[in-house]
Amino acid sequence: MAGLDAVSDPSKVCIKGMDFPDLENWAQSHGFRSGQALMLWKLLYGNNIWANSPDELKGLNKDFKKMVSENVAFKSLSLKSIFTASDGTRKILFTLQDGSVIETVVIPCSGGRTTLCVSSQVGCAMNCQFCYTGRMGLKRHLTAAEIVDQAVFAQRLLSSELGSITNVVFMGMGEPLHNVDNVIKAASIMVDKQGLQFSPRKVTVSTSGLVPQLKRFLRESTCAIAVSLNATTDEEVQPGLAPWTLREELRLKHKYKVLFEYVMLDGVNDSLEDAERLVELVRGIPCKINLIKFNPHQGSMFRPSPEERMIEFRNALAAGGCVVLLRFSKGDDQMAACGQLGRPAEHQVPLLRVPSQFRAAMEREQVSPSSSLPVDF
């Protein structure tokens, strides 16, 4: 049956890997009505309960509760540790059933907004040169249950302290659209009106540019999409995306805007000429552009662009008719900021060949890893 994720006890199923139709079918296969499945669904995700054990299944039919208790594994992951950055950002380390560790970030923002950044893979296969997670290589995909459980655990752990989570971004470890089946299912549970109840506009899936999967996501999901676009003349900083593929797809979606994410790298992609080329690349695509400060990490070849240059770059994009925002670091003193998640092993994925224009920029001033960055958790 679809949605039954592997758990440590093979005789039990992990129901957090099911969307509601799967859960309804599963309940009916055990002789119970769909109304009981809906009550269970609400206990798992709604009413600020987020049930994680049979003891929390208040109000269920006695026989149904007994069947669930005997057949269901409620957890696909367990809490390992929480780190708190100076700005209030929390980095949560979760241990999976196979012993792998993933990282999830909760970011308190202004105006009562709290953003949850979830991981979709253990490691990542994309090998983007500015991302620490990419140094790990890909270990495996996360199941839908393991993705959803990050949201459930974060709500249970931190909502009383930080308030309800209002936004979810698939911007943690991994390339979400490389794991497109499980990401689409997990996102559908998050936006279900009887589930975790997030607005589809406030659940954003980020991709480095996997075109077939991107087309599928835009056609099957109601959630938002963010596309990394970090070079205007060369595809060697990260895997390339042809922006024109979005122009065609977005004609089918009403009032839908793509968020382009552009990591600012000193001397690499932050010139006014880059800004002019970026304006042309996105022309005709309903979008916003998010300029992101690069967050250094051990082994990094790059430096962050100075704030003054980021502002000049933003102004040049705005003058070209773009809607543009600046995003500065949160959680970087605990390696919880964008591009800093994960812990590469001793044998890391090799760096790609660095184009000459990038080598020249890096040779001007080599990056020295900060002694304040924690490397051993």
GROMACS .gro file of C-alpha atoms in nm:
model
  377
    1MET     CA    1   0.000   0.000   0.000
    2ALA     CA    2   0.131   0.347  -0.088
    3GLY     CA    3   0.257   0.552   0.201
    4LEU     CA    4   0.379   0.272   0.427
    5ASP     CA    5   0.732   0.380   0.514
    6ALA     CA    6   0.988   0.139   0.659
    7VAL     CA    7   1.027   0.149   1.038
    8SER     CA    8   1.250  -0.037   1.285
    9ASP     CA    9   0.972  -0.287   1.362
   10PRO     CA   10   0.872  -0.434   1.022
   11SER     CA   11   0.540  -0.553   1.166
   12LYS     CA   12   0.428  -0.192   1.212
   13VAL     CA   13   0.351   0.084   0.965
   14CYS     CA   14   0.449   0.450   0.986
   15ILE     CA   15   0.124   0.630   0.914
   16LYS     CA   16   0.288   0.970   0.885
   17GLY     CA   17   0.401   0.856   0.542
   18MET     CA   18   0.036   0.841   0.429
   19ASP     CA   19  -0.178   1.116   0.289
   20PHE     CA   20  -0.540   1.109   0.405
   21PRO     CA   21  -0.677   0.885   0.126
   22ASP     CA   22  -0.405   0.630   0.213
   23LEU     CA   23  -0.490   0.651   0.583
   24GLU     CA   24  -0.861   0.617   0.509
   25ASN     CA   25  -0.800   0.306   0.296
   26TRP     CA   26  -0.574   0.160   0.563
   27ALA     CA   27  -0.838   0.209   0.836
   28GLN     CA   28  -1.109   0.057   0.616
   29SER     CA   29  -0.885  -0.243   0.539
   30HIS     CA   30  -0.893  -0.312   0.915
   31GLY     CA   31  -1.273  -0.288   0.928
   32PHE     CA   32  -1.312   0.072   1.050
   33ARG     CA   33  -1.504   0.363   0.902
   34SER     CA   34  -1.349   0.668   0.738
   35GLY     CA   35  -1.477   0.886   1.022
   36GLN     CA   36  -1.238   0.710   1.259
   37ALA     CA   37  -0.953   0.772   1.015
   38LEU     CA   38  -1.039   1.143   1.010
   39MET     CA   39  -1.035   1.159   1.390
   40LEU     CA   40  -0.692   0.992   1.392
   41TRP     CA   41  -0.567   1.231   1.122
   42LYS     CA   42  -0.673   1.533   1.330
   43LEU     CA   43  -0.500   1.392   1.637
   44LEU     CA   44  -0.178   1.345   1.440
   45TYR     CA   45  -0.173   1.692   1.288
   46GLY     CA   46  -0.449   1.922   1.412
   47ASN     CA   47  -0.579   2.092   1.724
   48ASN     CA   48  -0.226   2.148   1.864
   49ILE     CA   49  -0.204   1.783   1.971
   50TRP     CA   50   0.044   1.632   1.721
   51ALA     CA   51   0.001   1.286   1.874
   52ASN     CA   52   0.322   1.087   1.900
   53SER     CA   53   0.206   0.785   2.102
   54PRO     CA   54  -0.109   0.578   2.163
   55ASP     CA   55  -0.155   0.755   2.498
   56GLU     CA   56  -0.229   1.080   2.312
   57LEU     CA   57  -0.512   0.937   2.102
   58LYS     CA   58  -0.792   1.086   2.310
   59GLY     CA   59  -1.148   1.029   2.194
   60LEU     CA   60  -1.086   0.746   1.948
   61ASN     CA   61  -1.315   0.445   1.935
   62LYS     CA   62  -1.173   0.193   2.183
   63ASP     CA   63  -1.136  -0.088   1.930
   64PHE     CA   64  -0.984   0.143   1.670
   65LYS     CA   65  -0.737   0.282   1.924
   66LYS     CA   66  -0.636  -0.073   2.020
   67MET     CA   67  -0.580  -0.167   1.656
   68VAL     CA   68  -0.375   0.150   1.595
   69SER     CA   69  -0.168   0.089   1.909
   70GLU     CA   70  -0.082  -0.262   1.796
   71ASN     CA   71  -0.005  -0.182   1.432
   72VAL     CA   72   0.136   0.170   1.411
   73ALA     CA   73   0.483   0.315   1.465
   74PHE     CA   74   0.428   0.680   1.548
   75LYS     CA   75   0.784   0.809   1.508
   76SER     CA   76   1.017   0.792   1.210
   77LEU     CA   77   1.290   0.992   1.384
   78SER     CA   78   1.404   1.093   1.733
   79LEU     CA   79   1.548   1.407   1.885
   80LYS     CA   80   1.928   1.411   1.917
   81SER     CA   81   2.002   1.770   2.021
   82ILE     CA   82   1.903   2.135   1.979
   83PHE     CA   83   2.143   2.426   1.929
   84THR     CA   84   2.035   2.786   1.983
   85ALA     CA   85   2.202   3.067   1.787
   86SER     CA   86   2.248   3.416   1.924
   87ASP     CA   87   1.960   3.548   1.713
   88GLY     CA   88   1.717   3.285   1.847
   89THR     CA   89   1.739   3.045   1.553
   90ARG     CA   90   1.720   2.680   1.661
   91LYS     CA   91   1.900   2.400   1.482
   92ILE     CA   92   1.747   2.060   1.564
   93LEU     CA   93   1.941   1.740   1.500
   94PHE     CA   94   1.725   1.431   1.443
   95THR     CA   95   1.841   1.070   1.437
   96LEU     CA   96   1.668   0.843   1.184
   97GLN     CA   97   1.592   0.473   1.224
   98ASP     CA   98   1.909   0.377   1.035
   99GLY     CA   99   2.129   0.599   1.253
  100SER     CA  100   2.163   0.881   0.999
  101VAL     CA  101   2.140   1.236   1.131
  102ILE     CA  102   1.952   1.520   0.962
  103GLU     CA  103   1.920   1.886   1.053
  104THR     CA  104   1.608   2.102   1.075
  105VAL     CA  105   1.606   2.475   1.147
  106VAL     CA  106   1.340   2.690   1.316
  107ILE     CA  107   1.379   3.062   1.248
  108PRO     CA  108   1.185   3.322   1.451
  109CYS     CA  109   1.118   3.624   1.232
  110SER     CA  110   0.967   3.968   1.281
  111GLY     CA  111   0.593   4.023   1.276
  112GLY     CA  112   0.506   3.697   1.451
  113ARG     CA  113   0.629   3.478   1.166
  114THR     CA  114   0.822   3.158   1.246
  115THR     CA  115   0.977   2.963   0.959
  116LEU     CA  116   1.060   2.593   0.963
  117CYS     CA  117   1.336   2.477   0.728
  118VAL     CA  118   1.309   2.102   0.662
  119SER     CA  119   1.552   1.857   0.503
  120SER     CA  120   1.452   1.623   0.222
  121GLN     CA  121   1.763   1.403   0.191
  122VAL     CA  122   2.056   1.278   0.396
  123GLY     CA  123   2.328   1.472   0.216
  124CYS     CA  124   2.287   1.593  -0.142
  125ALA     CA  125   2.398   1.482  -0.487
  126MET     CA  126   2.407   1.827  -0.650
  127ASN     CA  127   2.757   1.927  -0.526
  128CYS     CA  128   2.687   2.301  -0.543
  129GLN     CA  129   3.022   2.462  -0.471
  130PHE     CA  130   2.900   2.709  -0.210
  131CYS     CA  131   2.698   2.458  -0.003
  132TYR     CA  132   2.835   2.261   0.293
  133THR     CA  133   2.570   1.987   0.257
  134GLY     CA  134   2.693   1.920  -0.096
  135ARG     CA  135   3.030   1.811   0.043
  136MET     CA  136   2.853   1.506   0.195
  137GLY     CA  137   2.734   1.356  -0.128
  138LEU     CA  138   2.396   1.182  -0.128
  139LYS     CA  139   2.339   0.914   0.138
  140ARG     CA  140   1.968   0.855   0.076
  141HIS     CA  141   1.628   1.016   0.024
  142LEU     CA  142   1.407   1.090   0.323
  143THR     CA  143   1.067   0.922   0.330
  144ALA     CA  144   0.751   1.131   0.337
  145ALA     CA  145   0.713   1.035   0.704
  146GLU     CA  146   1.062   1.158   0.789
  147ILE     CA  147   0.990   1.492   0.623
  148VAL     CA  148   0.650   1.539   0.787
  149ASP     CA  149   0.784   1.432   1.127
  150GLN     CA  150   1.029   1.723   1.121
  151ALA     CA  151   0.731   1.958   1.120
  152VAL     CA  152   0.543   1.760   1.386
  153PHE     CA  153   0.844   1.745   1.620
  154ALA     CA  154   0.928   2.112   1.570
  155GLN     CA  155   0.572   2.209   1.664
  156ARG     CA  156   0.580   1.987   1.972
  157LEU     CA  157   0.922   2.105   2.083
  158LEU     CA  158   0.907   2.478   2.022
  159SER     CA  159   0.554   2.611   1.964
  160SER     CA  160   0.500   2.691   2.332
  161GLU     CA  161   0.820   2.895   2.329
  162LEU     CA  162   0.819   3.051   1.983
  163GLY     CA  163   0.454   3.033   1.885
  164SER     CA  164   0.303   2.837   1.600
  165ILE     CA  165   0.512   2.774   1.292
  166THR     CA  166   0.366   2.985   1.010
  167ASN     CA  167   0.591   2.904   0.714
  168VAL     CA  168   0.771   2.593   0.587
  169VAL     CA  169   1.063   2.596   0.344
  170PHE     CA  170   1.218   2.286   0.190
  171MET     CA  171   1.564   2.445   0.204
  172GLY     CA  172   1.745   2.216   0.448
  173MET     CA  173   1.971   1.925   0.356
  174GLY     CA  174   1.919   1.786   0.009
  175GLU     CA  175   1.771   1.875  -0.329
  176PRO     CA  176   1.393   1.842  -0.274
  177LEU     CA  177   1.301   1.772  -0.636
  178HIS     CA  178   1.558   1.491  -0.653
  179ASN     CA  179   1.319   1.326  -0.404
  180VAL     CA  180   1.010   1.456  -0.577
  181ASP     CA  181   0.763   1.174  -0.492
  182ASN     CA  182   0.812   1.202  -0.117
  183VAL     CA  183   0.836   1.581  -0.121
  184ILE     CA  184   0.505   1.621  -0.307
  185LYS     CA  185   0.335   1.382  -0.064
  186ALA     CA  186   0.485   1.549   0.245
  187ALA     CA  187   0.389   1.894   0.118
  188SER     CA  188   0.032   1.777   0.055
  189ILE     CA  189   0.004   1.663   0.418
  190MET     CA  190   0.138   1.996   0.537
  191VAL     CA  191  -0.124   2.196   0.346
  192ASP     CA  192  -0.417   1.960   0.411
  193LYS     CA  193  -0.700   2.159   0.573
  194GLN     CA  194  -0.748   1.879   0.825
  195GLY     CA  195  -0.374   1.815   0.848
  196LEU     CA  196  -0.099   2.057   0.945
  197GLN     CA  197  -0.308   2.334   0.788
  198PHE     CA  198  -0.036   2.548   0.634
  199SER     CA  199  -0.135   2.780   0.352
  200PRO     CA  200   0.008   2.651   0.019
  201ARG     CA  201   0.149   3.000  -0.033
  202LYS     CA  202   0.352   2.955   0.285
  203VAL     CA  203   0.507   2.619   0.197
  204THR     CA  204   0.799   2.673  -0.041
  205VAL     CA  205   1.000   2.400  -0.212
  206SER     CA  206   1.346   2.503  -0.329
  207THR     CA  207   1.532   2.349  -0.622
  208SER     CA  208   1.867   2.393  -0.792
  209GLY     CA  209   1.696   2.333  -1.123
  210LEU     CA  210   1.584   1.978  -1.209
  211VAL     CA  211   1.363   2.063  -1.505
  212PRO     CA  212   1.147   1.748  -1.551
  213GLN     CA  213   1.075   1.730  -1.177
  214LEU     CA  214   1.011   2.105  -1.165
  215LYS     CA  215   0.750   2.073  -1.438
  216ARG     CA  216   0.584   1.789  -1.251
  217PHE     CA  217   0.585   1.981  -0.923
  218LEU     CA  218   0.424   2.288  -1.082
  219ARG     CA  219   0.149   2.070  -1.228
  220GLU     CA  220   0.079   1.852  -0.922
  221SER     CA  221   0.139   2.076  -0.621
  222THR     CA  222  -0.027   2.397  -0.503
  223CYS     CA  223   0.280   2.498  -0.300
  224ALA     CA  224   0.527   2.771  -0.388
  225ILE     CA  225   0.856   2.710  -0.568
  226ALA     CA  226   1.196   2.872  -0.523
  227VAL     CA  227   1.467   2.827  -0.785
  228SER     CA  228   1.837   2.880  -0.717
  229LEU     CA  229   1.993   3.086  -0.994
  230ASN     CA  230   2.342   3.185  -0.888
  231ALA     CA  231   2.534   3.250  -1.205
  232THR     CA  232   2.451   3.455  -1.513
  233THR     CA  233   2.732   3.341  -1.746
  234ASP     CA  234   2.851   2.999  -1.624
  235GLU     CA  235   2.684   2.682  -1.503
  236GLU     CA  236   2.975   2.552  -1.298
  237VAL     CA  237   2.883   2.711  -0.965
  238GLN     CA  238   2.574   2.492  -0.949
  239PRO     CA  239   2.371   2.275  -1.187
  240GLY     CA  240   2.205   2.499  -1.444
  241LEU     CA  241   1.841   2.570  -1.501
  242ALA     CA  242   1.706   2.709  -1.824
  243PRO     CA  243   1.479   2.990  -1.695
  244TRP     CA  244   1.275   2.980  -2.012
  245THR     CA  245   1.128   2.647  -1.906
  246LEU     CA  246   0.947   2.839  -1.633
  247ARG     CA  247   0.797   3.089  -1.874
  248GLU     CA  248   0.600   2.815  -2.047
  249GLU     CA  249   0.494   2.632  -1.731
  250LEU     CA  250   0.375   2.941  -1.548
  251ARG     CA  251   0.128   3.025  -1.822
  252LEU     CA  252  -0.081   2.742  -1.678
  253LYS     CA  253  -0.082   2.882  -1.323
  254HIS     CA  254  -0.289   3.186  -1.230
  255LYS     CA  255  -0.127   3.457  -1.015
  256TYR     CA  256   0.173   3.235  -0.937
  257LYS     CA  257   0.520   3.379  -0.882
  258VAL     CA  258   0.852   3.199  -0.867
  259LEU     CA  259   1.108   3.301  -0.605
  260PHE     CA  260   1.458   3.310  -0.751
  261GLU     CA  261   1.733   3.267  -0.492
  262TYR     CA  262   2.066   3.427  -0.574
  263VAL     CA  263   2.360   3.365  -0.338
  264MET     CA  264   2.595   3.664  -0.351
  265LEU     CA  265   2.960   3.559  -0.394
  266ASP     CA  266   3.228   3.825  -0.368
  267GLY     CA  267   3.394   3.889  -0.702
  268VAL     CA  268   3.212   3.600  -0.866
  269ASN     CA  269   2.852   3.691  -0.944
  270ASP     CA  270   2.797   4.031  -0.782
  271SER     CA  271   2.896   4.285  -1.047
  272LEU     CA  272   2.658   4.534  -1.205
  273GLU     CA  273   2.706   4.344  -1.530
  274ASP     CA  274   2.580   4.030  -1.354
  275ALA     CA  275   2.278   4.228  -1.235
  276GLU     CA  276   2.203   4.340  -1.592
  277ARG     CA  277   2.228   3.981  -1.720
  278LEU     CA  278   2.008   3.856  -1.437
  279VAL     CA  279   1.737   4.108  -1.529
  280GLU     CA  280   1.738   3.967  -1.882
  281LEU     CA  281   1.738   3.604  -1.766
  282VAL     CA  282   1.419   3.644  -1.564
  283ARG     CA  283   1.241   3.883  -1.798
  284GLY     CA  284   0.889   3.758  -1.872
  285ILE     CA  285   0.877   3.528  -1.569
  286PRO     CA  286   0.640   3.631  -1.285
  287CYS     CA  287   0.890   3.631  -1.000
  288LYS     CA  288   1.063   3.780  -0.702
  289ILE     CA  289   1.440   3.766  -0.650
  290ASN     CA  290   1.587   3.691  -0.309
  291LEU     CA  291   1.949   3.804  -0.273
  292ILE     CA  292   2.113   3.580  -0.011
  293LYS     CA  293   2.431   3.651   0.181
  294PHE     CA  294   2.680   3.368   0.137
  295ASN     CA  295   2.751   3.189   0.465
  296PRO     CA  296   3.112   3.065   0.493
  297HIS     CA  297   3.196   2.713   0.606
  298GLN     CA  298   3.505   2.497   0.639
  299GLY     CA  299   3.663   2.427   0.302
  300SER     CA  300   3.466   2.707   0.138
  301MET     CA  301   3.628   2.866  -0.166
  302PHE     CA  302   3.413   3.178  -0.162
  303ARG     CA  303   3.357   3.497   0.036
  304PRO     CA  304   3.030   3.683   0.098
  305SER     CA  305   2.973   3.998  -0.101
  306PRO     CA  306   3.004   4.316   0.106
  307GLU     CA  307   2.670   4.454   0.220
  308GLU     CA  308   2.721   4.774   0.020
  309ARG     CA  309   2.763   4.573  -0.301
  310MET     CA  310   2.453   4.367  -0.223
  311ILE     CA  311   2.257   4.689  -0.191
  312GLU     CA  312   2.397   4.822  -0.520
  313PHE     CA  313   2.309   4.491  -0.688
  314ARG     CA  314   1.955   4.508  -0.544
  315ASN     CA  315   1.913   4.863  -0.669
  316ALA     CA  316   2.027   4.764  -1.018
  317LEU     CA  317   1.773   4.479  -1.028
  318ALA     CA  318   1.497   4.707  -0.903
  319ALA     CA  319   1.587   4.964  -1.170
  320GLY     CA  320   1.548   4.685  -1.425
  321GLY     CA  321   1.191   4.623  -1.310
  322CYS     CA  322   1.251   4.329  -1.074
  323VAL     CA  323   1.089   4.277  -0.736
  324VAL     CA  324   1.389   4.207  -0.515
  325LEU     CA  325   1.456   4.138  -0.147
  326LEU     CA  326   1.774   4.111   0.061
  327ARG     CA  327   1.815   3.816   0.296
  328PHE     CA  328   2.092   3.824   0.551
  329SER     CA  329   2.215   3.539   0.768
  330LYS     CA  330   2.027   3.387   1.060
  331GLY     CA  331   2.176   3.117   1.279
  332ASP     CA  332   2.523   3.129   1.123
  333ASP     CA  333   2.701   3.118   1.461
  334GLN     CA  334   2.559   2.765   1.503
  335MET     CA  335   2.609   2.658   1.140
  336ALA     CA  336   2.231   2.683   1.093
  337ALA     CA  337   2.225   2.936   0.810
  338CYS     CA  338   2.161   2.878   0.441
  339GLY     CA  339   2.422   2.643   0.293
  340GLN     CA  340   2.574   2.543   0.629
  341LEU     CA  341   2.380   2.229   0.723
  342GLY     CA  342   2.524   1.880   0.747
  343ARG     CA  343   2.849   1.719   0.853
  344PRO     CA  344   3.068   1.591   0.571
  345ALA     CA  345   3.253   1.268   0.639
  346GLU     CA  346   3.630   1.228   0.621
  347HIS     CA  347   3.604   1.134   0.253
  348GLN     CA  348   3.417   1.418   0.087
  349VAL     CA  349   3.276   1.469  -0.260
  350PRO     CA  350   3.549   1.627  -0.477
  351LEU     CA  351   3.515   1.989  -0.577
  352LEU     CA  352   3.433   2.058  -0.937
  353ARG     CA  353   3.678   2.240  -1.163
  354VAL     CA  354   3.656   2.606  -1.073
  355PRO     CA  355   3.622   2.844  -1.372
  356SER     CA  356   3.908   3.091  -1.419
  357GLN     CA  357   3.694   3.397  -1.335
  358PHE     CA  358   3.612   3.240  -0.996
  359ARG     CA  359   3.972   3.134  -0.927
  360ALA     CA  360   4.088   3.491  -0.983
  361ALA     CA  361   3.835   3.622  -0.733
  362MET     CA  362   3.931   3.364  -0.472
  363GLU     CA  363   4.304   3.411  -0.510
  364ARG     CA  364   4.273   3.775  -0.408
  365GLU     CA  365   4.195   3.670  -0.054
  366GLN     CA  366   4.178   3.309   0.059
  367VAL     CA  367   3.896   3.223   0.300
  368SER     CA  368   4.013   3.123   0.649
  369PRO     CA  369   3.767   2.899   0.840
  370SER     CA  370   3.647   3.081   1.150
  371SER     CA  371   3.753   2.923   1.476
  372SER     CA  372   3.411   3.012   1.613
  373LEU     CA  373   3.230   2.777   1.376
  374PRO     CA  374   3.126   2.456   1.554
  375VAL     CA  375   3.231   2.150   1.356
  376ASP     CA  376   3.167   1.868   1.601
  377PHE     CA  377   2.818   1.803   1.729
   0.00000   0.00000   0.00000
